[in-house]
C-alpha atoms as a printed R data frame, in Angstrom:
    type eleno elety resid chain resno      x       y        z
1   ATOM     1    CA   MET     A     1 43.730 102.187 -140.800
2   ATOM     2    CA   SER     A     2 44.692  99.280 -138.590
3   ATOM     3    CA   LEU     A     3 42.939  95.956 -138.437
4   ATOM     4    CA   HIS     A     4 39.926  96.139 -136.159
5   ATOM     5    CA   HIS     A     5 41.129  93.244 -134.007
6   ATOM     6    CA   ASP     A     6 44.295  95.185 -133.162
7   ATOM     7    CA   LEU     A     7 42.417  98.169 -131.719
8   ATOM     8    CA   PRO     A     8 42.475  98.543 -127.906
9   ATOM     9    CA   ILE     A     9 38.712  99.180 -127.874
10  ATOM    10    CA   TYR     A    10 38.139  95.904 -129.735
11  ATOM    11    CA   LYS     A    11 40.247  94.014 -127.210
12  ATOM    12    CA   LYS     A    12 38.110  95.442 -124.388
13  ATOM    13    CA   GLY     A    13 35.018  94.515 -126.388
14  ATOM    14    CA   ARG     A    14 36.175  90.909 -126.668
15  ATOM    15    CA   GLU     A    15 36.782  90.807 -122.917
16  ATOM    16    CA   LEU     A    16 33.303  92.223 -122.368
17  ATOM    17    CA   LEU     A    17 31.715  89.595 -124.629
18  ATOM    18    CA   ARG     A    18 33.515  86.851 -122.697
19  ATOM    19    CA   LEU     A    19 32.213  88.372 -119.475
20  ATOM    20    CA   ALA     A    20 28.687  88.593 -120.927
21  ATOM    21    CA   TYR     A    21 28.745  84.860 -121.637
22  ATOM    22    CA   LEU     A    22 29.904  84.209 -118.068
23  ATOM    23    CA   VAL     A    23 27.060  86.370 -116.788
24  ATOM    24    CA   GLN     A    24 24.556  84.447 -118.894
25  ATOM    25    CA   LEU     A    25 26.024  81.100 -117.859
26  ATOM    26    CA   ARG     A    26 25.878  81.878 -114.144
27  ATOM    27    CA   MET     A    27 22.480  83.521 -113.906
28  ATOM    28    CA   PRO     A    28 19.348  81.589 -112.923
29  ATOM    29    CA   ARG     A    29 17.633  79.741 -115.736
30  ATOM    30    CA   ALA     A    30 14.576  81.988 -115.667
31  ATOM    31    CA   PHE     A    31 16.699  84.979 -116.756
32  ATOM    32    CA   LYS     A    32 19.157  83.366 -119.198
33  ATOM    33    CA   ARG     A    33 16.932  83.788 -122.253
34  ATOM    34    CA   THR     A    34 15.694  87.256 -121.372
35  ATOM    35    CA   LEU     A    35 18.355  89.375 -119.699
36  ATOM    36    CA   GLY     A    36 21.352  87.131 -120.348
37  ATOM    37    CA   GLU     A    37 20.749  86.722 -124.056
38  ATOM    38    CA   LYS     A    38 19.999  90.413 -124.506
39  ATOM    39    CA   ILE     A    39 23.323  91.368 -122.862
40  ATOM    40    CA   THR     A    40 25.336  88.997 -125.049
41  ATOM    41    CA   VAL     A    41 23.565  90.230 -128.190
42  ATOM    42    CA   HIS     A    42 24.382  93.853 -127.326
43  ATOM    43    CA   CYS     A    43 28.024  92.965 -126.693
44  ATOM    44    CA   THR     A    44 28.229  91.091 -129.999
45  ATOM    45    CA   GLU     A    45 26.689  94.059 -131.809
46  ATOM    46    CA   MET     A    46 29.234  96.350 -130.141
47  ATOM    47    CA   LEU     A    47 32.089  94.297 -131.610
48  ATOM    48    CA   ASP     A    48 30.455  94.427 -135.037
49  ATOM    49    CA   LEU     A    49 30.034  98.208 -134.781
50  ATOM    50    CA   MET     A    50 33.697  98.595 -133.798
51  ATOM    51    CA   ALA     A    51 34.744  96.711 -136.925
52  ATOM    52    CA   MET     A    52 32.360  98.691 -139.130
53  ATOM    53    CA   ALA     A    53 33.537 102.016 -137.703
54  ATOM    54    CA   ASN     A    54 37.137 101.059 -138.345
55  ATOM    55    CA   ALA     A    55 36.331 100.153 -141.962
56  ATOM    56    CA   THR     A    56 34.574 103.438 -142.806
57  ATOM    57    CA   GLN     A    57 35.334 107.159 -142.829
58  ATOM    58    CA   GLY     A    58 33.650 110.455 -141.969
59  ATOM    59    CA   ALA     A    59 29.984 110.713 -141.077
60  ATOM    60    CA   GLU     A    60 29.372 107.015 -141.601
61  ATOM    61    CA   ARG     A    61 32.100 106.208 -139.067
62  ATOM    62    CA   ALA     A    62 30.628 108.685 -136.595
63  ATOM    63    CA   GLY     A    63 27.238 106.992 -136.960
64  ATOM    64    CA   TYR     A    64 28.686 103.595 -136.145
65  ATOM    65    CA   ILE     A    65 30.500 105.001 -133.134
66  ATOM    66    CA   ARG     A    66 27.289 106.643 -131.860
67  ATOM    67    CA   GLN     A    67 25.495 103.310 -132.209
68  ATOM    68    CA   LEU     A    68 28.356 101.637 -130.350
69  ATOM    69    CA   LEU     A    69 28.055 104.127 -127.478
70  ATOM    70    CA   ALA     A    70 24.279 103.602 -127.369
71  ATOM    71    CA   ARG     A    71 24.782  99.815 -127.053
72  ATOM    72    CA   GLN     A    72 27.410 100.457 -124.369
73  ATOM    73    CA   ARG     A    73 24.928 102.497 -122.317
74  ATOM    74    CA   THR     A    74 22.198  99.890 -122.775
75  ATOM    75    CA   SER     A    75 24.546  97.091 -121.731
76  ATOM    76    CA   THR     A    76 25.471  99.066 -118.625
77  ATOM    77    CA   VAL     A    77 21.803  99.435 -117.690
78  ATOM    78    CA   LEU     A    78 21.040  95.744 -118.303
79  ATOM    79    CA   LEU     A    79 24.009  94.614 -116.240
80  ATOM    80    CA   ARG     A    80 23.015  97.045 -113.483
81  ATOM    81    CA   VAL     A    81 19.538  95.491 -113.406
82  ATOM    82    CA   CYS     A    82 21.139  92.045 -113.113
83  ATOM    83    CA   PHE     A    83 23.337  93.247 -110.272
84  ATOM    84    CA   ASP     A    84 20.435  94.928 -108.458
85  ATOM    85    CA   MET     A    85 18.421  91.702 -108.736
86  ATOM    86    CA   GLU     A    86 21.446  89.808 -107.375
87  ATOM    87    CA   LEU     A    87 21.671  87.707 -110.536
88  ATOM    88    CA   ILE     A    88 25.410  88.358 -110.915
89  ATOM    89    CA   SER     A    89 28.266  88.535 -108.455
90  ATOM    90    CA   HIS     A    90 29.967  91.694 -107.230
91  ATOM    91    CA   LYS     A    91 33.107  90.647 -109.139
92  ATOM    92    CA   LEU     A    92 31.301  90.260 -112.458
93  ATOM    93    CA   TRP     A    93 29.575  93.595 -111.896
94  ATOM    94    CA   ALA     A    94 32.868  95.342 -111.057
95  ATOM    95    CA   ASP     A    95 34.618  93.818 -114.067
96  ATOM    96    CA   SER     A    96 31.761  94.814 -116.366
97  ATOM    97    CA   VAL     A    97 31.778  98.400 -115.070
98  ATOM    98    CA   GLN     A    98 35.515  98.646 -115.726
99  ATOM    99    CA   LEU     A    99 35.228  97.242 -119.253
100 ATOM   100    CA   LEU     A   100 32.156  99.276 -120.183
101 ATOM   101    CA   GLY     A   101 33.781 102.430 -118.830
102 ATOM   102    CA   SER     A   102 36.901 101.798 -120.861
103 ATOM   103    CA   ILE     A   103 34.880 101.163 -124.023
104 ATOM   104    CA   GLY     A   104 32.855 104.325 -123.388
105 ATOM   105    CA   LYS     A   105 35.975 106.465 -122.935
106 ATOM   106    CA   GLN     A   106 37.702 105.028 -125.988
107 ATOM   107    CA   GLY     A   107 34.554 105.321 -128.080
108 ATOM   108    CA   GLY     A   108 34.036 108.914 -126.970
109 ATOM   109    CA   GLY     A   109 37.615 109.762 -127.873
110 ATOM   110    CA   TRP     A   110 37.227 108.044 -131.227
111 ATOM   111    CA   LEU     A   111 34.071 110.050 -131.899
112 ATOM   112    CA   LYS     A   112 35.847 113.309 -131.003
113 ATOM   113    CA   SER     A   113 38.660 112.481 -133.414
114 ATOM   114    CA   VAL     A   114 36.117 111.861 -136.173
115 ATOM   115    CA   ASN     A   115 34.124 115.036 -135.389
116 ATOM   116    CA   PRO     A   116 36.667 117.632 -134.309
117 ATOM   117    CA   GLN     A   117 35.172 120.798 -132.877
118 ATOM   118    CA   PRO     A   118 35.827 123.943 -134.917
119 ATOM   119    CA   ALA     A   119 38.209 126.441 -133.345
120 ATOM   120    CA   PRO     A   120 36.459 129.429 -131.723
121 ATOM   121    CA   ALA     A   121 36.480 132.595 -133.822
122 ATOM   122    CA   ALA     A   122 39.066 135.112 -132.694
């Protein structure tokens, strides 16, 4: 087991949290406490779940990874709402899509490695 802060998914998560703070900083005041804060909280929780998943084994690890993927999907939706309302720039939206996609792929792969599918009966 490697340290959680050395994992590629954790590095993408840190980049996403930095981006979430930029999103919150640059959005209009009326939305900073509602949408902006919610996005940063989800990104922070994602980092915590990554660390917890790395520190556990088996079904408990799979549970943390599922929670991580749920937060990833929610963050995607919240950022999409911000983009649709023109609260964030095209660049921030594009960067967030790239980071969230990467986290989703890595998380999905991690989940598959924790829950390998049984071989089909011959």
